[in-house]
C-alpha cells in the first residue's frame, strides 16, 4: 500500500479553519489520515505495515501541508512514531500491531519527563513467585501532537543513576492516560499538542526501548528501520511547513493580483513586489531540493556520521529558508495579510511555529556537522 493523500488533503482544506478553532483534528479528519496510510507507513512488514520510504512519507506530508499544516503535522508524526515503536522488542510490537497496523501513535519524547522506577511484580499467570520485569512510570508530559485521536503513546523518561543515566521510551495505551487541553498557541493550533498525565502505572519491559536503540544501525532490517533517528528526525517537522510555504506563495500571488496602489497602478507590477515573489519562490524551491536530497540519502545512501550530520544541517537550513520566505511574503502582502480570515497569515504562523522546533535548530545541527567533519578529517590523516 502506498500513501494516498488526495482525499485527506481535500477534507483538511475544507476543515482548516474549523481545525484551528477547535485546536485539534476532528475524529473524521484523524480517520482520513489512517485511511491515507500514514499510521502504517513505517510499521514493519511482518505486522502488515508498509516499511515505506522516507521520501514518500515527506512528500505526502508536504502535499497535505498545502491544505493544512496542522493536519500534515499530525499525519507525519503518526507515521514517524510507528518507526520509533518498531524498535520495541517483538512482544511490544505484537501488543501494538497484532490486530492491525493502522494504529495511531502519539509521543512526548523531548524533553524526557516523569519518573520511571525499575520494578518486578507477580505475573498474571504462572508459577507462584514468578515475576515480570518492567517499570513503574508516572508523571506529566507536554506537547503530544495528535494525542486526542491516538491509540497508544510513547513517553520518554530518564532512568538509572548518575553514572548510567539513560533515556528510555515507554509505550503506553492511551486509555491509561489523562489528556488535558493545554494547547493554546500562535501557530500550528490545530495539532492538539496537549498534555498527558499518567498515574503510577506498570509498563512491562517488552514495551520499552532506549533512545540509544533508535540511533543504532541494525543490518538485516528494512531500510527505514536501520537508519539512525537523528538522520531523519527533522523531516517530519520540515515537510508540513514546506507544503504550507508552497501554498503561502500561491496565497500571496492571489492577494497581490487584486491589490491596487494609491496611484492606480497594479501592486504586482512594483519592483519590490516582483523581487519579493522571486526571492520567496527561490527560497521555497531551494528548501524543497534540500529536503529531497537529504531524504534520498536516508533512503539510499551510505549511513555514516557525516551523512547523519549533513541531513540534520540540510533540514535545519531548509527550515530557515522557508521561514524567511514566509516573512517576506507577509511583509510584501500589506495590510490585507493581517486579517484573521486571511489564509496567508495562518500559514505564516504555522511555518514559524514549525521552524522553531528543536529538531530544526541550526545551531545544534551546525555543531553536529562540525564535529562529524572534524572526525572525517582526522580519519583521513
PDB file of C-alpha atoms in Angstrom, residues 157-289:
ATOM      1  CA  UNK A 157      11.759   9.326  30.944  1.00  0.00           C
ATOM      2  CA  UNK A 158      15.277   9.183  32.370  1.00  0.00           C
ATOM      3  CA  UNK A 159      16.326   6.009  34.170  1.00  0.00           C
ATOM      4  CA  UNK A 160      19.402   4.827  36.025  1.00  0.00           C
ATOM      5  CA  UNK A 161      21.766   6.589  38.382  1.00  0.00           C
ATOM      6  CA  UNK A 162      24.107   9.491  37.789  1.00  0.00           C
ATOM      7  CA  UNK A 163      26.755   7.204  36.294  1.00  0.00           C
ATOM      8  CA  UNK A 164      24.484   5.352  33.847  1.00  0.00           C
ATOM      9  CA  UNK A 165      21.707   7.859  33.129  1.00  0.00           C
ATOM     10  CA  UNK A 166      19.602   6.658  30.191  1.00  0.00           C
ATOM     11  CA  UNK A 167      16.608   7.988  28.300  1.00  0.00           C
ATOM     12  CA  UNK A 168      14.035   5.241  27.885  1.00  0.00           C
ATOM     13  CA  UNK A 169      10.849   5.211  25.794  1.00  0.00           C
ATOM     14  CA  UNK A 170       7.692   3.566  27.126  1.00  0.00           C
ATOM     15  CA  UNK A 171       4.703   2.506  25.027  1.00  0.00           C
ATOM     16  CA  UNK A 172       1.502   3.109  26.992  1.00  0.00           C
ATOM     17  CA  UNK A 173      -2.140   2.590  25.889  1.00  0.00           C
ATOM     18  CA  UNK A 174      -3.763   5.985  25.673  1.00  0.00           C
ATOM     19  CA  UNK A 175      -6.686   4.758  27.772  1.00  0.00           C
ATOM     20  CA  UNK A 176      -4.298   4.622  30.748  1.00  0.00           C
ATOM     21  CA  UNK A 177      -3.568   8.342  30.445  1.00  0.00           C
ATOM     22  CA  UNK A 178      -5.393  11.569  31.204  1.00  0.00           C
ATOM     23  CA  UNK A 179      -5.240  14.156  28.410  1.00  0.00           C
ATOM     24  CA  UNK A 180      -5.509  17.823  29.433  1.00  0.00           C
ATOM     25  CA  UNK A 181      -6.481  20.578  26.999  1.00  0.00           C
ATOM     26  CA  UNK A 182      -3.435  22.835  27.320  1.00  0.00           C
ATOM     27  CA  UNK A 183      -2.558  23.631  23.695  1.00  0.00           C
ATOM     28  CA  UNK A 184      -3.052  27.397  23.209  1.00  0.00           C
ATOM     29  CA  UNK A 185      -0.514  28.715  20.715  1.00  0.00           C
ATOM     30  CA  UNK A 186       0.092  31.210  17.929  1.00  0.00           C
ATOM     31  CA  UNK A 187       0.944  28.643  15.251  1.00  0.00           C
ATOM     32  CA  UNK A 188       0.020  25.035  14.483  1.00  0.00           C
ATOM     33  CA  UNK A 189      -3.055  25.489  16.639  1.00  0.00           C
ATOM     34  CA  UNK A 190      -4.848  22.525  15.114  1.00  0.00           C
ATOM     35  CA  UNK A 191      -2.290  19.915  16.148  1.00  0.00           C
ATOM     36  CA  UNK A 192      -3.882  19.359  19.556  1.00  0.00           C
ATOM     37  CA  UNK A 193      -0.429  19.019  21.123  1.00  0.00           C
ATOM     38  CA  UNK A 194      -1.870  18.614  24.578  1.00  0.00           C
ATOM     39  CA  UNK A 195      -0.554  17.484  27.953  1.00  0.00           C
ATOM     40  CA  UNK A 196      -0.625  13.850  29.099  1.00  0.00           C
ATOM     41  CA  UNK A 197      -0.679  12.749  32.718  1.00  0.00           C
ATOM     42  CA  UNK A 198      -0.077   9.201  33.885  1.00  0.00           C
ATOM     43  CA  UNK A 199      -0.669   7.902  37.386  1.00  0.00           C
ATOM     44  CA  UNK A 200       1.731   5.261  38.654  1.00  0.00           C
ATOM     45  CA  UNK A 201       1.407   2.538  36.008  1.00  0.00           C
ATOM     46  CA  UNK A 202       3.311  -0.667  35.387  1.00  0.00           C
ATOM     47  CA  UNK A 203       4.875  -0.883  31.907  1.00  0.00           C
ATOM     48  CA  UNK A 204       6.281  -4.330  31.033  1.00  0.00           C
ATOM     49  CA  UNK A 205       9.873  -4.430  29.825  1.00  0.00           C
ATOM     50  CA  UNK A 206       8.844  -5.534  26.343  1.00  0.00           C
ATOM     51  CA  UNK A 207       7.090  -2.194  25.815  1.00  0.00           C
ATOM     52  CA  UNK A 208      10.257  -0.162  26.323  1.00  0.00           C
ATOM     53  CA  UNK A 209      13.448   0.659  24.463  1.00  0.00           C
ATOM     54  CA  UNK A 210      16.169   3.227  24.966  1.00  0.00           C
ATOM     55  CA  UNK A 211      16.847   6.374  22.988  1.00  0.00           C
ATOM     56  CA  UNK A 212      20.203   4.837  22.102  1.00  0.00           C
ATOM     57  CA  UNK A 213      18.357   1.956  20.418  1.00  0.00           C
ATOM     58  CA  UNK A 214      16.915   4.460  17.944  1.00  0.00           C
ATOM     59  CA  UNK A 215      20.401   5.504  16.890  1.00  0.00           C
ATOM     60  CA  UNK A 216      21.758   2.044  16.165  1.00  0.00           C
ATOM     61  CA  UNK A 217      22.048   0.793  12.602  1.00  0.00           C
ATOM     62  CA  UNK A 218      20.668  -2.754  12.574  1.00  0.00           C
ATOM     63  CA  UNK A 219      21.601  -4.710   9.478  1.00  0.00           C
ATOM     64  CA  UNK A 220      19.075  -7.134   8.028  1.00  0.00           C
ATOM     65  CA  UNK A 221      16.088  -4.918   8.797  1.00  0.00           C
ATOM     66  CA  UNK A 222      14.076  -2.879   6.316  1.00  0.00           C
ATOM     67  CA  UNK A 223      15.882   0.303   5.337  1.00  0.00           C
ATOM     68  CA  UNK A 224      13.513   2.591   7.233  1.00  0.00           C
ATOM     69  CA  UNK A 225      14.249   0.689  10.455  1.00  0.00           C
ATOM     70  CA  UNK A 226      18.020   0.694  10.045  1.00  0.00           C
ATOM     71  CA  UNK A 227      18.536   4.456   9.789  1.00  0.00           C
ATOM     72  CA  UNK A 228      19.529   6.408  12.922  1.00  0.00           C
ATOM     73  CA  UNK A 229      16.674   8.617  14.085  1.00  0.00           C
ATOM     74  CA  UNK A 230      18.878  11.708  14.013  1.00  0.00           C
ATOM     75  CA  UNK A 231      19.309  11.252  10.260  1.00  0.00           C
ATOM     76  CA  UNK A 232      15.588  11.719   9.606  1.00  0.00           C
ATOM     77  CA  UNK A 233      14.131  13.421  12.695  1.00  0.00           C
ATOM     78  CA  UNK A 234      13.903  16.873  11.118  1.00  0.00           C
ATOM     79  CA  UNK A 235      11.987  15.714   8.047  1.00  0.00           C
ATOM     80  CA  UNK A 236       8.744  15.067   9.898  1.00  0.00           C
ATOM     81  CA  UNK A 237       8.630  18.695  11.055  1.00  0.00           C
ATOM     82  CA  UNK A 238      10.001  20.301   7.898  1.00  0.00           C
ATOM     83  CA  UNK A 239       7.731  18.616   5.339  1.00  0.00           C
ATOM     84  CA  UNK A 240       4.409  20.038   6.613  1.00  0.00           C
ATOM     85  CA  UNK A 241       5.956  23.514   6.774  1.00  0.00           C
ATOM     86  CA  UNK A 242       7.312  23.189   3.236  1.00  0.00           C
ATOM     87  CA  UNK A 243       3.838  22.382   1.968  1.00  0.00           C
ATOM     88  CA  UNK A 244       2.443  25.380   3.835  1.00  0.00           C
ATOM     89  CA  UNK A 245       5.122  27.599   2.276  1.00  0.00           C
ATOM     90  CA  UNK A 246       4.266  26.437  -1.227  1.00  0.00           C
ATOM     91  CA  UNK A 247       0.624  27.292  -0.629  1.00  0.00           C
ATOM     92  CA  UNK A 248       1.584  30.597   1.022  1.00  0.00           C
ATOM     93  CA  UNK A 249       3.276  31.634  -2.206  1.00  0.00           C
ATOM     94  CA  UNK A 250       0.048  30.938  -4.105  1.00  0.00           C
ATOM     95  CA  UNK A 251      -1.952  32.850  -1.499  1.00  0.00           C
ATOM     96  CA  UNK A 252       0.405  35.805  -1.822  1.00  0.00           C
ATOM     97  CA  UNK A 253       0.110  35.853  -5.606  1.00  0.00           C
ATOM     98  CA  UNK A 254      -3.665  35.864  -5.324  1.00  0.00           C
ATOM     99  CA  UNK A 255      -3.615  38.721  -2.809  1.00  0.00           C
ATOM    100  CA  UNK A 256      -1.137  40.726  -4.859  1.00  0.00           C
ATOM    101  CA  UNK A 257      -3.049  40.275  -8.089  1.00  0.00           C
ATOM    102  CA  UNK A 258      -6.026  42.113  -6.604  1.00  0.00           C
ATOM    103  CA  UNK A 259      -4.128  44.993  -4.972  1.00  0.00           C
ATOM    104  CA  UNK A 260      -4.091  48.473  -6.452  1.00  0.00           C
ATOM    105  CA  UNK A 261      -1.628  51.150  -5.324  1.00  0.00           C
ATOM    106  CA  UNK A 262      -2.740  54.713  -4.430  1.00  0.00           C
ATOM    107  CA  UNK A 263      -1.708  55.928  -7.901  1.00  0.00           C
ATOM    108  CA  UNK A 264      -3.971  53.343  -9.519  1.00  0.00           C
ATOM    109  CA  UNK A 265      -1.204  51.033 -10.738  1.00  0.00           C
ATOM    110  CA  UNK A 266      -1.171  47.323 -10.029  1.00  0.00           C
ATOM    111  CA  UNK A 267       0.797  46.379  -6.919  1.00  0.00           C
ATOM    112  CA  UNK A 268       2.065  43.266  -8.696  1.00  0.00           C
ATOM    113  CA  UNK A 269       3.944  45.477 -11.181  1.00  0.00           C
ATOM    114  CA  UNK A 270       6.010  47.204  -8.495  1.00  0.00           C
ATOM    115  CA  UNK A 271       9.705  46.179  -8.492  1.00  0.00           C
ATOM    116  CA  UNK A 272       9.582  45.452  -4.767  1.00  0.00           C
ATOM    117  CA  UNK A 273       6.691  43.047  -5.240  1.00  0.00           C
ATOM    118  CA  UNK A 274       8.363  41.259  -8.121  1.00  0.00           C
ATOM    119  CA  UNK A 275      11.536  40.955  -6.065  1.00  0.00           C
ATOM    120  CA  UNK A 276       9.662  39.579  -3.041  1.00  0.00           C
ATOM    121  CA  UNK A 277       7.879  36.961  -5.103  1.00  0.00           C
ATOM    122  CA  UNK A 278      11.010  35.865  -6.955  1.00  0.00           C
ATOM    123  CA  UNK A 279      13.122  35.613  -3.805  1.00  0.00           C
ATOM    124  CA  UNK A 280      10.470  33.778  -1.816  1.00  0.00           C
ATOM    125  CA  UNK A 281       9.823  31.288  -4.619  1.00  0.00           C
ATOM    126  CA  UNK A 282      13.560  30.599  -4.916  1.00  0.00           C
ATOM    127  CA  UNK A 283      13.884  30.091  -1.147  1.00  0.00           C
ATOM    128  CA  UNK A 284      10.952  27.682  -1.064  1.00  0.00           C
ATOM    129  CA  UNK A 285      12.238  25.783  -4.088  1.00  0.00           C
ATOM    130  CA  UNK A 286      15.721  25.541  -2.594  1.00  0.00           C
ATOM    131  CA  UNK A 287      14.260  24.211   0.664  1.00  0.00           C
ATOM    132  CA  UNK A 288      12.411  21.543  -1.291  1.00  0.00           C
ATOM    133  CA  UNK A 289      15.586  20.486  -3.052  1.00  0.00           C
TER     134      UNK A 289
END
